[in-house]
Every structure is written in structure tokens, then in C-alpha cells.
Amino acid sequence: MTIPTDYLERVYAGVLGKMIGVYLGRPFEGWTYERIVRELGYVDYYVHERLGVPLVVTDDDLTGTFTFVRALEDYAHVESLSAAEVGQTWLNYTIENKTIFWWGGMGNSTEHTAYLRLKNGIPAPQSGSIGLNGKTGAEQIGAQIFIDGWAMVAPGDPERAAQLAKTAATVSHDGEAVYAAQVLAAMESAAFVERDVNRLLDVGLGFIPADSIIRRLVDDVRNWHAGSGIGRRRGR
């Protein structure tokens, strides 16, 4: 793995972008498009003052992302990091009902459910399995939200990024959620050395099954875009 000469600047930009995205969107998370347009209009500003809420608050999208990656420092073997070790990192750095996660309860919050499994002696990846937690719970969005740290420690090495993301994701997720994490981690890693979005998509999709829902979803969107003429109208 060759580290880009501007690696630190890119990581800084990536972390900053993650924080901006979280804090910009958090106040209207869960809103419909229609409500956003009606109440906020075109969002090119921080909406927290308008909605009477604070800008910077603890958010699991950030705390999880930059806590789980500590497993690399604690276990110091990138090549063979295990899901069980990432799971132990959860237990080592989490204060139950206070830090890192949305503590929504067993069967309601995917991460809380996995934490309780780990706490009760069920190791990862069983802690995040569909067999134990059900398909609906195990295939929530958290796995892909937490991938940035794994991609940033593997610049230009999408295979390693995808493997790390998969390993970490299985602590709390399974199935399509893990595939999504692999795709995005590989894309973010490859983006250190590649700028073409279609090539990045090809790289990411290369790590998941061709018949997966995530793969079919991305393929459908790309085909719709190709048939729409949007790229041609923009001169691309």
C-alpha cells in the first residue's frame, strides 16, 4: 500500500466532511422530502437555529465511526483483525446507556441489541447475525455509516478496506447491510487514488455478490441515469 503524499490532508477533509454531513442533516433526520421543501426550502445552510436545536451534540454516526477503529491500535494486526476483537473493542470503550450508541433497546436499536449480545457472552459475528437478531434488525443502515475509519486507514487499498469494514460490520449487522459497508469502504479507499465515480462504483461492487440486493440497486440506478441523458446534458 502506497500512502498518498497528501494523505493527512485527505483524511482531515474526510473527517470534516463526515462531521458537516452529520451536523447539517441531523436536525431533520427522518423528514420526508416534501416536509423539507415546505419547511426548510433549499438546504444550503445549517438549519439548527431555525429549528431551535443545538448544532453539535453527541451522535453515534461519528462516535461509532471513530471508536471502533481503535481495535487496530489495541490489537495491532491489520491483516487478521477479527470480528471478535472488534466486538471486544465495543465492550472496552462503551459506557452502557451513555456513550457511542442510540440506546433504543433490544430488538429496536441494532447496535444496542448487538451490545447486549456481546455483554451476555455471545461473541461477534454471532452477536450481529440474522439468525439471532432477525433480518429486519440485522440489515439496518448502521454498518455503512461506520465505514469511514476503515477506508481511511487503507488509502488506495480497497480490498483491505472492504475486508476491515466487513469484519467490523458483522459485530452488529449481517446480509445486505454488510455488503453495503464493503462497497462504500472500498469506494472511499479507492478514492484516494481514483476520481472517476463510475470506476469507484465498479471497484466497490466487485467485492459483493452479483445477485445481492445492493448490487442490483446500484445497477438499476446507473442504468436509469445512463438512459436519462443527464450526463450528456451536463456535458459529461
Coordinates of C-alpha atoms in Angstrom, one line a residue:
M1 CA 0.0 0.0 0.0
T2 CA 1.5 3.3 -1.1
I3 CA 0.3 6.2 1.1
P4 CA -0.6 9.3 -1.0
T5 CA 1.7 12.3 -0.3
D6 CA -1.4 14.4 0.7
Y7 CA -2.8 11.6 2.9
L8 CA -3.2 13.7 6.1
E9 CA -5.0 16.5 4.2
R10 CA -7.3 14.0 2.7
V11 CA -8.1 12.3 6.0
Y12 CA -8.7 15.7 7.5
A13 CA -11.1 16.6 4.7
G14 CA -12.9 13.2 5.0
V15 CA -13.4 13.6 8.8
L16 CA -14.5 17.2 8.3
G17 CA -16.9 16.2 5.5
K18 CA -18.4 13.4 7.8
M19 CA -18.9 15.9 10.6
I20 CA -20.5 18.5 8.3
G21 CA -22.9 15.9 6.8
V22 CA -23.9 14.6 10.2
Y23 CA -24.5 18.0 11.9
L24 CA -26.1 19.6 8.8
G25 CA -28.6 16.7 8.4
R26 CA -29.2 15.6 11.9
P27 CA -32.0 18.2 12.8
F28 CA -34.2 16.9 10.0
E29 CA -33.3 13.3 10.0
G30 CA -36.4 11.2 9.2
W31 CA -38.2 14.0 7.5
T32 CA -39.9 13.4 4.1
Y33 CA -38.7 15.3 1.1
E34 CA -41.9 17.2 0.9
R35 CA -41.6 18.4 4.5
I36 CA -38.0 19.5 4.0
V37 CA -39.0 21.6 0.9
R38 CA -42.0 23.0 2.7
E39 CA -40.4 24.0 6.0
L40 CA -36.7 24.5 5.1
G41 CA -36.6 25.1 1.4
Y42 CA -33.3 24.5 -0.4
V43 CA -30.9 23.4 2.3
D44 CA -27.5 25.2 1.8
Y45 CA -27.3 26.4 5.4
Y46 CA -27.2 24.9 8.9
V47 CA -30.8 24.6 10.0
H48 CA -30.3 24.1 13.7
E49 CA -31.0 27.8 14.7
R50 CA -34.2 27.8 12.6
L51 CA -35.4 24.7 14.4
G52 CA -34.2 25.7 17.8
V53 CA -31.9 22.8 18.4
P54 CA -28.1 22.7 19.1
L55 CA -25.6 22.2 16.3
V56 CA -23.0 20.0 18.0
V57 CA -24.3 17.1 20.0
T58 CA -23.1 13.5 20.6
D59 CA -24.1 11.4 17.6
D60 CA -23.4 7.7 17.1
D61 CA -22.7 8.3 13.4
L62 CA -19.5 10.0 14.5
T63 CA -18.7 8.3 17.8
G64 CA -19.1 4.8 16.4
T65 CA -17.0 5.5 13.3
F66 CA -14.0 6.8 15.3
T67 CA -14.3 4.4 18.3
F68 CA -14.5 1.1 16.5
V69 CA -11.3 1.7 14.5
R70 CA -9.4 1.8 17.8
A71 CA -9.3 -2.0 17.5
L72 CA -6.4 -1.6 15.1
E73 CA -4.3 0.2 17.8
D74 CA -5.3 -2.2 20.5
Y75 CA -4.7 -5.5 18.6
A76 CA -2.1 -4.2 16.1
H77 CA -2.6 -6.8 13.4
V78 CA -4.5 -5.3 10.5
E79 CA -4.2 -8.4 8.3
S80 CA -6.0 -10.7 10.7
L81 CA -8.2 -8.4 12.8
S82 CA -11.3 -10.5 13.8
A83 CA -14.9 -9.6 14.4
A84 CA -14.5 -10.9 18.0
E85 CA -11.7 -8.4 18.6
V86 CA -13.8 -5.5 17.2
G87 CA -16.6 -6.7 19.4
Q88 CA -14.3 -6.6 22.4
T89 CA -13.4 -3.0 21.4
W90 CA -17.1 -2.2 21.7
L91 CA -17.1 -3.5 25.3
N92 CA -13.9 -1.8 26.2
Y93 CA -14.8 1.7 25.1
T94 CA -18.6 1.9 25.5
I95 CA -20.4 3.1 28.7
E96 CA -23.7 1.3 28.6
N97 CA -26.7 3.6 28.1
K98 CA -24.5 6.7 28.0
T99 CA -22.0 6.7 25.1
I100 CA -21.5 5.8 21.5
F101 CA -24.9 4.3 20.5
W102 CA -28.5 5.1 20.3
W103 CA -29.7 3.0 23.2
G104 CA -33.1 2.1 21.8
G105 CA -33.4 -1.3 23.4
M106 CA -33.1 -4.9 22.4
G107 CA -34.7 -5.6 19.0
N108 CA -35.2 -1.9 18.3
S109 CA -31.7 -0.5 18.1
T110 CA -29.4 -2.7 16.1
E111 CA -26.3 -1.6 17.9
H112 CA -27.9 -1.8 21.3
T113 CA -29.0 -5.3 20.5
A114 CA -25.5 -6.3 19.4
Y115 CA -24.0 -4.7 22.5
L116 CA -26.3 -6.7 24.8
R117 CA -25.4 -9.9 22.9
L118 CA -21.7 -9.2 23.5
K119 CA -22.2 -8.2 27.1
N120 CA -24.1 -11.5 27.7
G121 CA -21.2 -13.6 26.3
I122 CA -22.2 -14.0 22.6
P123 CA -19.2 -13.2 20.6
A124 CA -19.1 -11.5 17.2
P125 CA -20.0 -12.2 14.5
Q126 CA -22.9 -14.2 16.1
S127 CA -23.8 -11.0 18.0
G128 CA -24.9 -9.3 14.8
S129 CA -26.3 -12.3 12.9
I130 CA -29.6 -12.5 11.2
G131 CA -30.1 -15.9 12.8
L132 CA -30.0 -14.4 16.2
N133 CA -31.4 -10.9 15.7
G134 CA -33.7 -11.3 12.7
K135 CA -33.3 -9.9 9.1
T136 CA -35.0 -6.6 9.8
G137 CA -32.7 -5.7 12.7
A138 CA -29.5 -7.1 11.2
E139 CA -29.9 -5.3 7.9
Q140 CA -30.3 -1.8 9.2
I141 CA -28.1 1.1 7.9
G142 CA -25.6 1.4 10.7
A143 CA -22.9 -0.8 9.1
Q144 CA -22.4 1.5 6.2
I145 CA -22.4 4.6 8.4
F146 CA -19.4 3.4 10.4
I147 CA -17.1 2.6 7.5
D148 CA -15.1 5.8 7.1
G149 CA -12.4 4.9 9.6
W150 CA -11.6 1.6 7.9
A151 CA -11.4 3.2 4.5
M152 CA -9.1 6.0 5.8
V153 CA -6.6 3.6 7.3
A154 CA -6.3 1.8 3.9
P155 CA -5.8 4.5 1.3
G156 CA -5.7 3.1 -2.2
D157 CA -6.2 -0.4 -0.9
P158 CA -9.9 -1.2 -1.4
E159 CA -9.5 -4.9 -0.8
R160 CA -8.2 -4.3 2.7
A161 CA -10.8 -1.6 3.4
A162 CA -13.6 -3.8 2.3
Q163 CA -12.3 -6.7 4.5
L164 CA -11.9 -4.5 7.5
A165 CA -15.4 -3.0 7.0
K166 CA -16.9 -6.4 6.6
T167 CA -15.2 -7.7 9.8
A168 CA -16.4 -4.7 11.8
A169 CA -19.9 -4.7 10.4
T170 CA -20.6 -8.3 11.4
V171 CA -20.3 -7.3 15.1
S172 CA -23.8 -5.8 14.7
H173 CA -25.1 -6.5 11.2
D174 CA -25.5 -9.2 8.6
G175 CA -26.5 -9.8 5.0
E176 CA -27.1 -6.8 2.7
A177 CA -26.0 -4.3 5.4
V178 CA -22.5 -5.9 5.4
Y179 CA -22.4 -5.7 1.6
A180 CA -23.3 -2.0 1.6
A181 CA -20.5 -1.4 4.1
Q182 CA -18.0 -3.3 1.9
V183 CA -19.0 -1.3 -1.2
L184 CA -18.7 2.1 0.5
A185 CA -15.4 1.3 2.3
A186 CA -13.8 0.1 -0.9
M187 CA -15.0 3.2 -2.8
E188 CA -13.7 5.5 -0.2
S189 CA -10.4 3.8 -0.1
A190 CA -10.0 3.8 -3.8
A191 CA -11.0 7.5 -3.9
F192 CA -7.5 8.3 -2.5
V193 CA -6.1 7.4 -6.0
E194 CA -9.1 7.4 -8.3
R195 CA -11.6 10.3 -9.1
D196 CA -13.9 8.7 -11.7
V197 CA -17.2 7.8 -9.9
N198 CA -18.1 5.0 -12.3
R199 CA -14.7 3.4 -11.7
L200 CA -15.2 3.7 -8.0
L201 CA -18.6 2.1 -8.2
D202 CA -17.1 -0.8 -10.2
V203 CA -14.4 -1.2 -7.6
G204 CA -16.8 -1.3 -4.7
L205 CA -19.3 -3.6 -6.4
G206 CA -16.5 -6.1 -7.2
F207 CA -16.5 -7.2 -3.5
I208 CA -20.1 -8.3 -3.2
P209 CA -22.2 -11.0 -4.9
A210 CA -23.7 -10.1 -8.3
D211 CA -27.2 -11.2 -7.1
S212 CA -27.2 -9.1 -3.9
I213 CA -29.9 -6.5 -3.5
I214 CA -27.3 -3.8 -3.1
R215 CA -25.6 -4.7 -6.4
R216 CA -28.9 -4.8 -8.2
L217 CA -30.0 -1.5 -6.7
V218 CA -26.8 0.3 -7.8
D219 CA -27.0 -1.3 -11.3
D220 CA -30.6 -0.1 -11.7
V221 CA -29.7 3.4 -10.7
R222 CA -26.8 3.5 -13.0
N223 CA -28.9 2.2 -15.9
W224 CA -31.6 4.7 -15.2
H225 CA -29.1 7.5 -15.2
A226 CA -27.5 6.3 -18.4
G227 CA -30.8 6.3 -20.1
S228 CA -31.9 9.7 -18.8
G229 CA -29.4 11.7 -20.7
I230 CA -28.5 13.7 -17.6
G231 CA -24.8 13.1 -18.0
R232 CA -24.9 14.1 -21.7
R233 CA -26.9 17.3 -20.9
R234 CA -24.2 18.3 -18.4
G235 CA -21.5 17.8 -21.0
R236 CA -20.0 14.7 -19.3

